[in-house]
mmCIF file of C-alpha atoms in Angstrom:
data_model
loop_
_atom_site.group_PDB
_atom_site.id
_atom_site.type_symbol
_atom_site.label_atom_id
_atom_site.label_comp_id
_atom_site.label_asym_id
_atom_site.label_seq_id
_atom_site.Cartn_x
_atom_site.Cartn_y
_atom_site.Cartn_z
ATOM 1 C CA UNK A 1 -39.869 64.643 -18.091
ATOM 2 C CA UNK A 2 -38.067 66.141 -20.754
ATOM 3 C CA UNK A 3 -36.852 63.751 -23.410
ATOM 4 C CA UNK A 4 -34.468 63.210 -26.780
ATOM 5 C CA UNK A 5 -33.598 61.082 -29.216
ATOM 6 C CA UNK A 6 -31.054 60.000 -31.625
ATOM 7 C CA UNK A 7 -30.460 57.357 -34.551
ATOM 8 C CA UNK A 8 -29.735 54.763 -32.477
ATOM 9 C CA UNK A 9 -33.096 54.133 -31.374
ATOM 10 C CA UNK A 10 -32.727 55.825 -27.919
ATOM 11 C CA UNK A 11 -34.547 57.691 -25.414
ATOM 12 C CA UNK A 12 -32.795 59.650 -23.265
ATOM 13 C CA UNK A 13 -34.269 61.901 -20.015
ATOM 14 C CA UNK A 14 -33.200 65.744 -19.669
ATOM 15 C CA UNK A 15 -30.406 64.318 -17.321
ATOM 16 C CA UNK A 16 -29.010 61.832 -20.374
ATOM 17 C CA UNK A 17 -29.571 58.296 -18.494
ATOM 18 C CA UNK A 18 -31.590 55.774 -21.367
ATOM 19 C CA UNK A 19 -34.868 55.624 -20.560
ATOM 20 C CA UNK A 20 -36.043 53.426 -23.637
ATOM 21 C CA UNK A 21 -33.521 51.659 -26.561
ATOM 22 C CA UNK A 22 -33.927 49.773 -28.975
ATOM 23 C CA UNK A 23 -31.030 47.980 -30.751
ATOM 24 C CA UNK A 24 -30.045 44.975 -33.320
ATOM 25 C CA UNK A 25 -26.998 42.294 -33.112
ATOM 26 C CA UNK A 26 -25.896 40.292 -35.637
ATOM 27 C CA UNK A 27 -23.390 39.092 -33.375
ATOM 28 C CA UNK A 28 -22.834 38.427 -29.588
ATOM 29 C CA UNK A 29 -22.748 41.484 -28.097
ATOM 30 C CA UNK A 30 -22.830 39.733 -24.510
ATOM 31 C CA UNK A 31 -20.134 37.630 -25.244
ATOM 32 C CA UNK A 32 -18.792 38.702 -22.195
ATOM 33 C CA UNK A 33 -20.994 39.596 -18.786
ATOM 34 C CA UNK A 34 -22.350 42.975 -18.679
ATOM 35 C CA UNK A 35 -24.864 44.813 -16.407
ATOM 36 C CA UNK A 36 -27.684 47.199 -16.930
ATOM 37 C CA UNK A 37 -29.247 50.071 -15.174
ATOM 38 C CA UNK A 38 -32.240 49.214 -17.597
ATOM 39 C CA UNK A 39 -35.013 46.208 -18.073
ATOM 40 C CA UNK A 40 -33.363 44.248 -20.865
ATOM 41 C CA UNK A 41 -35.216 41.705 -23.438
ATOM 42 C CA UNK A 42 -33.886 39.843 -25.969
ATOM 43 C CA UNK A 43 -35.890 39.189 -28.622
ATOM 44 C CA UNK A 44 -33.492 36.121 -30.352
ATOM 45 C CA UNK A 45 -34.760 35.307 -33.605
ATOM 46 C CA UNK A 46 -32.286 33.199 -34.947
ATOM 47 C CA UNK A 47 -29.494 30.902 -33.260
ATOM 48 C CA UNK A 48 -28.761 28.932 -29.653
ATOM 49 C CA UNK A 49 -26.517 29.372 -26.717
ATOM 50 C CA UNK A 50 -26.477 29.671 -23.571
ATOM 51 C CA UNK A 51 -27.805 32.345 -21.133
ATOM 52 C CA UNK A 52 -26.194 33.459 -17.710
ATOM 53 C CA UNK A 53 -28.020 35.890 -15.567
ATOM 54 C CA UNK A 54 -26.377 36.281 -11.902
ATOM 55 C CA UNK A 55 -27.170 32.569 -10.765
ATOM 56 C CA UNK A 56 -29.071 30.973 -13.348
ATOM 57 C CA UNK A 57 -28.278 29.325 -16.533
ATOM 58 C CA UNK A 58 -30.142 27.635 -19.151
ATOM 59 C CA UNK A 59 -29.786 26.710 -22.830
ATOM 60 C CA UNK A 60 -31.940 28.659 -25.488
ATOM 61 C CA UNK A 61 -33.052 27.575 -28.936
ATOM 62 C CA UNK A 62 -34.208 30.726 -31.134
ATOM 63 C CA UNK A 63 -37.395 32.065 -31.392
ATOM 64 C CA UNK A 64 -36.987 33.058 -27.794
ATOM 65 C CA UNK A 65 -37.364 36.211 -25.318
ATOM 66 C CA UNK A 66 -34.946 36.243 -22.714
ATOM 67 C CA UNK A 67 -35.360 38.812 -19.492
ATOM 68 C CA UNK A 68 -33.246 40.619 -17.098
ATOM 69 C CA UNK A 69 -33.652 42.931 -14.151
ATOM 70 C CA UNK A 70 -31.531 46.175 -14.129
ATOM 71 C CA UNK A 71 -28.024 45.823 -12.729
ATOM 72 C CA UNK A 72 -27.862 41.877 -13.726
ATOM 73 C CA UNK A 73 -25.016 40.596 -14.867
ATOM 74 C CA UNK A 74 -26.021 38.719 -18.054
ATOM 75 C CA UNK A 75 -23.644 37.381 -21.109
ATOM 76 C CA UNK A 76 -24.258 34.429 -23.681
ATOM 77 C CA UNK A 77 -21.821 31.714 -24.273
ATOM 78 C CA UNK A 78 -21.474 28.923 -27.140
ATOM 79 C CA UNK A 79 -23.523 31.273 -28.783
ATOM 80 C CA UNK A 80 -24.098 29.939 -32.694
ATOM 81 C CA UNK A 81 -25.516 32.133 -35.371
ATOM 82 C CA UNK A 82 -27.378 34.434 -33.396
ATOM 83 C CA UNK A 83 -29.606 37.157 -34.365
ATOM 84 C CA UNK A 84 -31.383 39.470 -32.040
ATOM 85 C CA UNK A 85 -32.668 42.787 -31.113
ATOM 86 C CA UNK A 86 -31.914 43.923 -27.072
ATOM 87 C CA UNK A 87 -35.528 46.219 -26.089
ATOM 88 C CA UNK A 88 -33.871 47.959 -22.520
ATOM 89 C CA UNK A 89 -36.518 49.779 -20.749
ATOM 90 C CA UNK A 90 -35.849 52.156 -17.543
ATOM 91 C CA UNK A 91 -38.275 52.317 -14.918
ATOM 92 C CA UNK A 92 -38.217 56.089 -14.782
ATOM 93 C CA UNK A 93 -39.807 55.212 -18.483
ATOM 94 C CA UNK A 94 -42.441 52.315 -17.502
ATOM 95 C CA UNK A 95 -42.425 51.190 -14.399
ATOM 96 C CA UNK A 96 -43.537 47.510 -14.015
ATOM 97 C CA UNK A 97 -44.580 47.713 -10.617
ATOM 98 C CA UNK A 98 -47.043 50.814 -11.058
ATOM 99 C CA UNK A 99 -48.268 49.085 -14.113
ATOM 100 C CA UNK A 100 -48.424 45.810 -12.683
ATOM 101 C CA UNK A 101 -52.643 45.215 -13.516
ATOM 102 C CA UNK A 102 -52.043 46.069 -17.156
ATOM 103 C CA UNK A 103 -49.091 43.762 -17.735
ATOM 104 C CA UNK A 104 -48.774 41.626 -14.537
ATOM 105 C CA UNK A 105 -44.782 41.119 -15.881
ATOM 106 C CA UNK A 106 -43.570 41.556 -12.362
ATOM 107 C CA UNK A 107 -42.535 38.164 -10.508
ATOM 108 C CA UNK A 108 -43.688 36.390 -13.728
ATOM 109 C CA UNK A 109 -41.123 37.852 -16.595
ATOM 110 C CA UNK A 110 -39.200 39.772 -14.235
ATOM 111 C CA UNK A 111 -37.494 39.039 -10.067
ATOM 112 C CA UNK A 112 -38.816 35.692 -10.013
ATOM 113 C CA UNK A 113 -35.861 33.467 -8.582
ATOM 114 C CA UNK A 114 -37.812 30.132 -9.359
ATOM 115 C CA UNK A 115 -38.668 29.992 -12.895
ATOM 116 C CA UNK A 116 -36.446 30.550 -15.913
ATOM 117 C CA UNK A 117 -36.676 34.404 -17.095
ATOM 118 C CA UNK A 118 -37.081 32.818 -20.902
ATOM 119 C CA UNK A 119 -40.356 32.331 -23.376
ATOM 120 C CA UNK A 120 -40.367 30.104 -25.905
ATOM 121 C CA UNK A 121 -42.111 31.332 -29.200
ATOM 122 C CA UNK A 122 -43.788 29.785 -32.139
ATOM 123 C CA UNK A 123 -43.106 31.141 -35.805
ATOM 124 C CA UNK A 124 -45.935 33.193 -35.656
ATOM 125 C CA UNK A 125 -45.822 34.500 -32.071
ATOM 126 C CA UNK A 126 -42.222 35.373 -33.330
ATOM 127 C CA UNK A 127 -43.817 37.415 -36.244
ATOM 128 C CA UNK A 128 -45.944 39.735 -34.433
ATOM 129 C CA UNK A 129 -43.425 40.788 -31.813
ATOM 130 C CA UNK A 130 -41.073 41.596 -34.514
ATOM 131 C CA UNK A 131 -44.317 43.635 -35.870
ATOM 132 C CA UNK A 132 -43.936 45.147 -32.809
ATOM 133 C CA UNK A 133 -40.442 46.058 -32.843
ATOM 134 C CA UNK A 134 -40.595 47.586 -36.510
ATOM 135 C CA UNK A 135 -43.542 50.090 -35.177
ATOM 136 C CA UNK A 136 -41.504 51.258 -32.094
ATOM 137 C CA UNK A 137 -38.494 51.788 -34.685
ATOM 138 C CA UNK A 138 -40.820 53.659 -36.998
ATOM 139 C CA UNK A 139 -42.128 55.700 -34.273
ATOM 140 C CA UNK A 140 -38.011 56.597 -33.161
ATOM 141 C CA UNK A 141 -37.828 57.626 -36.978
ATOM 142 C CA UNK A 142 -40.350 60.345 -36.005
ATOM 143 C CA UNK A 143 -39.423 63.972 -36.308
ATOM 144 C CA UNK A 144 -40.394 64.111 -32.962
ATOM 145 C CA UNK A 145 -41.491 60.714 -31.258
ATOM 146 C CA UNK A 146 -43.831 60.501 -29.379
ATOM 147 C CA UNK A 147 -43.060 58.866 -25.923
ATOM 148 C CA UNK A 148 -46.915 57.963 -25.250
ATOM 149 C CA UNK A 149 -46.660 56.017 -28.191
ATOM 150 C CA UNK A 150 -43.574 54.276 -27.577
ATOM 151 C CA UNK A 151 -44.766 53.618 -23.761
ATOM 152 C CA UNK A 152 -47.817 52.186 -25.187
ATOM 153 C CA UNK A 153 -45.718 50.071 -27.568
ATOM 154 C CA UNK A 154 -43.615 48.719 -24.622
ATOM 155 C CA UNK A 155 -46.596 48.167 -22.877
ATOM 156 C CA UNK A 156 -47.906 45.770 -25.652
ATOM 157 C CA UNK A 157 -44.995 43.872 -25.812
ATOM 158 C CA UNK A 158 -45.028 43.371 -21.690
ATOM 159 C CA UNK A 159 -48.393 42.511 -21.479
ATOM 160 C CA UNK A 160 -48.151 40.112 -24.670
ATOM 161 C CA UNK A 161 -45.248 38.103 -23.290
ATOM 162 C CA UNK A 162 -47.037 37.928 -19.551
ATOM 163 C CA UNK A 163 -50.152 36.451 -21.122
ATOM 164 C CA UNK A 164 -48.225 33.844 -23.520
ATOM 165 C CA UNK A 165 -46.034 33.155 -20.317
ATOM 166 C CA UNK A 166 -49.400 32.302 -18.484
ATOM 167 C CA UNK A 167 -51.810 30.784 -21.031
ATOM 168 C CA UNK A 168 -48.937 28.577 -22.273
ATOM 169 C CA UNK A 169 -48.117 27.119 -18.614
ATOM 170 C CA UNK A 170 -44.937 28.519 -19.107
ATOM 171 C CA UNK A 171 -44.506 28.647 -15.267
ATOM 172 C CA UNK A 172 -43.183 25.736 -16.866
ATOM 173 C CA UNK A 173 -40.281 23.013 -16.025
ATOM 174 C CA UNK A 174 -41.569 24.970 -12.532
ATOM 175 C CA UNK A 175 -41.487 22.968 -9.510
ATOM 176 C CA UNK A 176 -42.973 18.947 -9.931
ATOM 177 C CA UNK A 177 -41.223 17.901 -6.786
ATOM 178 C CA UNK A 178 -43.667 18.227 -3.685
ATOM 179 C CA UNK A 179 -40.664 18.296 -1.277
ATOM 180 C CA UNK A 180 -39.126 21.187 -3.582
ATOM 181 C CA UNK A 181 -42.594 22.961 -3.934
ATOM 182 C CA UNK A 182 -42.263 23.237 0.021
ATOM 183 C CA UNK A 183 -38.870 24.475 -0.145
ATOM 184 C CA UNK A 184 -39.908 27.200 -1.857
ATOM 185 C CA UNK A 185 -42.723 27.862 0.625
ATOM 186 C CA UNK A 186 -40.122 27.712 3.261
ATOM 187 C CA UNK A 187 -37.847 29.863 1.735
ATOM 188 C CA UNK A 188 -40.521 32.634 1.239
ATOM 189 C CA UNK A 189 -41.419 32.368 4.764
ATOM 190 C CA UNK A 190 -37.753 31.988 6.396
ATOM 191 C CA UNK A 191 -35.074 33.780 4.340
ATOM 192 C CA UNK A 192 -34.838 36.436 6.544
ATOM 193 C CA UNK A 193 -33.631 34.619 9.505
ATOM 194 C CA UNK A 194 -32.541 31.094 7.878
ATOM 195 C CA UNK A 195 -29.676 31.414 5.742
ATOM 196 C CA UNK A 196 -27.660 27.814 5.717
ATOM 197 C CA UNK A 197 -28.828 25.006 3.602
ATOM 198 C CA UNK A 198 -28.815 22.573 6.609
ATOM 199 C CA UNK A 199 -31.650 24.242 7.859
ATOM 200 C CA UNK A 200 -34.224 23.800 5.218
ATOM 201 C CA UNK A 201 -32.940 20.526 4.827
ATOM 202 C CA UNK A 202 -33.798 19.882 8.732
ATOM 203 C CA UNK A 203 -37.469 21.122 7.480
ATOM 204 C CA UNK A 204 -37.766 19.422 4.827
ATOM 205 C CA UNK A 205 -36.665 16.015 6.593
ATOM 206 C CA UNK A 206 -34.002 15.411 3.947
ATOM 207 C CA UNK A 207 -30.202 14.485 4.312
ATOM 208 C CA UNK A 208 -28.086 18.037 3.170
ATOM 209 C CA UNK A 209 -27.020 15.955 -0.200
ATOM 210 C CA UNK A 210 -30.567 15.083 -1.406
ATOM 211 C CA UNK A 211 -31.869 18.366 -0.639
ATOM 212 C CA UNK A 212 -28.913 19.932 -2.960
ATOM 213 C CA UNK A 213 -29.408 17.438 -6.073
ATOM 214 C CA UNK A 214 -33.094 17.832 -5.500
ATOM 215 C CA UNK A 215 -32.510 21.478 -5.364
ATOM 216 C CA UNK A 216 -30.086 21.400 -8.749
ATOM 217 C CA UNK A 217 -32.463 19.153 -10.648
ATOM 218 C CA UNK A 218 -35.223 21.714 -9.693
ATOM 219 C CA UNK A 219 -33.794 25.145 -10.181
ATOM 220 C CA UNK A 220 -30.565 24.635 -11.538
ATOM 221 C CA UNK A 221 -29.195 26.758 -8.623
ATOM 222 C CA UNK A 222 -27.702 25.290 -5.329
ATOM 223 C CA UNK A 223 -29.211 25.947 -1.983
ATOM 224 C CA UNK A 224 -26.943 28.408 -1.236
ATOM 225 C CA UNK A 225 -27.590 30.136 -4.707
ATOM 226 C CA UNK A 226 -31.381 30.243 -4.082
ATOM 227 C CA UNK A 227 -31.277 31.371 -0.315
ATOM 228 C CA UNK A 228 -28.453 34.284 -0.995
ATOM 229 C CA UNK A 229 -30.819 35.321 -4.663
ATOM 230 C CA UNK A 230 -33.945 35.688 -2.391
ATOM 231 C CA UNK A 231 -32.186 37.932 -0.056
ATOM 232 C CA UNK A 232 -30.708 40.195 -2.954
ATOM 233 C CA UNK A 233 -34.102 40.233 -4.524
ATOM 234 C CA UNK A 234 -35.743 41.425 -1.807
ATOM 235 C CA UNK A 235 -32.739 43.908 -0.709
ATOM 236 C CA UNK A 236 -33.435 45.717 -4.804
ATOM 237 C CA UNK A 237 -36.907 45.750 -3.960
ATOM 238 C CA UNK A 238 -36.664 47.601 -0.849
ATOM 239 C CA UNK A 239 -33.741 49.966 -2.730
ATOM 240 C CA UNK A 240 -36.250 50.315 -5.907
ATOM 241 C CA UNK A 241 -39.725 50.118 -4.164
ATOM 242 C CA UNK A 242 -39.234 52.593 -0.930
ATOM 243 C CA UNK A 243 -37.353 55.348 0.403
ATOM 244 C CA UNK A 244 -36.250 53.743 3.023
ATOM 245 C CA UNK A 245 -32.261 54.270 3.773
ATOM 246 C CA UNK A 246 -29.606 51.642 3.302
ATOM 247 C CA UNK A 247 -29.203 51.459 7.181
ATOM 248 C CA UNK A 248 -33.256 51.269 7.665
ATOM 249 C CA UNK A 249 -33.144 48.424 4.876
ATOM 250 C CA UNK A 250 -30.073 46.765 6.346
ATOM 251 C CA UNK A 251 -31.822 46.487 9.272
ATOM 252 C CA UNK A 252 -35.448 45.498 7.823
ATOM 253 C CA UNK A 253 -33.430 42.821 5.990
ATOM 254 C CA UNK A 254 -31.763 41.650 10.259
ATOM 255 C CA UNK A 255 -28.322 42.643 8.688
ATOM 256 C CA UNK A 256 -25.879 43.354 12.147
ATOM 257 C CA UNK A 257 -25.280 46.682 9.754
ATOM 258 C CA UNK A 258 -25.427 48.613 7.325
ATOM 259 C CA UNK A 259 -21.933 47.918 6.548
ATOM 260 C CA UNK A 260 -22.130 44.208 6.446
ATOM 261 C CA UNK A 261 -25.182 44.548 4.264
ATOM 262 C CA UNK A 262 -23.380 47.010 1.503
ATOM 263 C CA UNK A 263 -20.638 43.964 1.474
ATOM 264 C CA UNK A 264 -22.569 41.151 1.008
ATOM 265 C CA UNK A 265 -25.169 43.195 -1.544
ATOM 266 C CA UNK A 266 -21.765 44.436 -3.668
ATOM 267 C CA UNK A 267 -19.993 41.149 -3.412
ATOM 268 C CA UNK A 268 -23.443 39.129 -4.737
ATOM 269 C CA UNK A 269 -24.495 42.342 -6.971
ATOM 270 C CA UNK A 270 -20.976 43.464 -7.943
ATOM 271 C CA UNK A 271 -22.120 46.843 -7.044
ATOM 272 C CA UNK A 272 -23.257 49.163 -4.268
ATOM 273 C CA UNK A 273 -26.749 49.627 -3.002
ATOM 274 C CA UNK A 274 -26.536 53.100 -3.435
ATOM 275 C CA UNK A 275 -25.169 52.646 -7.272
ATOM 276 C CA UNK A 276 -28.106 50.132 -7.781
ATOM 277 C CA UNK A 277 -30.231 52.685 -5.802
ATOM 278 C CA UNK A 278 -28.988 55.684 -8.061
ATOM 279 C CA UNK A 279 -28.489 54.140 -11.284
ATOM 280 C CA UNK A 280 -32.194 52.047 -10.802
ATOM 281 C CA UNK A 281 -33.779 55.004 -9.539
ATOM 282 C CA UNK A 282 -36.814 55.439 -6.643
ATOM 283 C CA UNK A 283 -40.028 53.884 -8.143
ATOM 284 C CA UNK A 284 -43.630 55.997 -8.142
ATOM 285 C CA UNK A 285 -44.806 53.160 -6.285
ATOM 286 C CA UNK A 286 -42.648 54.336 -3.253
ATOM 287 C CA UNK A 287 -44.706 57.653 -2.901
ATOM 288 C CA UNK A 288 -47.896 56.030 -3.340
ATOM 289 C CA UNK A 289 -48.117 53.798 0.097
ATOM 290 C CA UNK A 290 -46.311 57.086 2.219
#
């Protein structure tokens, strides 16, 4: 893969799409919502607000990483006196999925619909991440960077924020409610084929208005949020993870078409599976199970 740079702190492939960028805010840049085609952390180091990304929402109080998937739509409000730097990664870079046994970020930093894509830091966890970030931006200030050392670099910071994540229990504020720990079972098993809230209320033996505060208190998502998310994540992992075609995943997904599929995916995603598909690009991991 054939790759430049410039002084912004940017990777580019041979075809111009960002493949790795690194870039620092004084202000709110996401002010307003905004999607990706890229990984996207935010390494806040000083300030609070609030972060949106697609259905969740959650307060933040700096030092903090915050995480999105590509094609997210992610802003900040009541946003005081931040300071950050945004790390966006493209798959076609470092994909998480190949890579998942070095840095295991995948379903715990990254498309995990249950726990808050946020990791609290100390002071000094703060400090060597931003030791981090200084020797990716002296390795853009290269002549010629080297992309095995910025991939490596990346890599670091991935596998450092999976293993605070885990060693920290910072599965966290997770699920303490039994009845919502078996939602969540349900849901894994039935989202395919069970899409109204009644029915994993049925399950669950609870009245429909329990089972949505329970649900709230939880996840701070509604039923319908959390059954309509797991759908979408699984449709971008069958986009991102196979070649399969948008009628074979329509149907894999028991979609009546492909047509009502591309509707509901662009009306939850605000854009197409083939623009997710195209801008996200086919992972490595698709060719390695064919």
């Amino acid at each position: 893969m054939n790759t430049n740079t410039n002084s912004m702190n940017k990777v580019y492939s041979d075809t111009g799409n960002v493949l790795l960028g690194l870039e620092e805010a004084q202000n709110n840049r996401l002010a307003q919502p905004s999607q990706f085609a890229e990984y996207t952390v935010l390494l806040i180091e000083e300030g609070r607000g609030i972060f949106h990304a697609d259905f969740a929402s959650f307060a933040f109080t700096a030092p903090v990483l915050l995480f999105s998937t590509p094609q997210q739509s992610i802003y900040i409000k009541e946003a005081q006196s931040l300071k950050y730097t945004m790390l966006q990664f493209h798959s076609d870079f470092y994909c998480i999925e190949y890579h998942r046994n070095e840095v295991a970020c995948n379903g715990l930093l990254f498309n995990n619909i249950y726990i808050e894509p946020s990791l609290k830091l100390s002071a000094q966890q703060l400090e060597s991440y931003i030791q981090i970030i200084n020797q990716i931006t002296s390795e853009f200030r290269q002549p010629d960077p080297s992309d095995i050392v910025l991939r490596a670099y990346l890599q670091l910071f991935l596998a450092k924020s999976s293993s605070i994540k885990l060693n920290t229990g910072e599965k966290q504020k997770v699920i303490k409610d039994e009845k919502m720990e078996l939602f969540k079972q349900l849901l894994e098993k039935h989202f395919l084929t069970l899409h109204k809230p009644g029915d994993y209320a049925s399950l669950l033996s609870m009245s429909p208005n329990n089972f949505s505060r329970q649900c709230n208190r939880c996840f701070n998502k509604t039923p319908s949020q959390m059954i309509q998310e797991r759908l979408i994540l699984e449709a971008k992992k069958q986009l991102h993870l196979t070649r399969l075609s948008i009628k074979e995943i329509a149907f894999a997904l028991k979609f009546e078409d492909e047509y009502y599929f591309s509707r509901f995916f662009k009306k939850m995603t605000k854009i197409s599976p083939q623009a997710f598909r195209s801008t996200t690009g086919i992972s490595i991991v698709a060719d390695l199970s064919s």
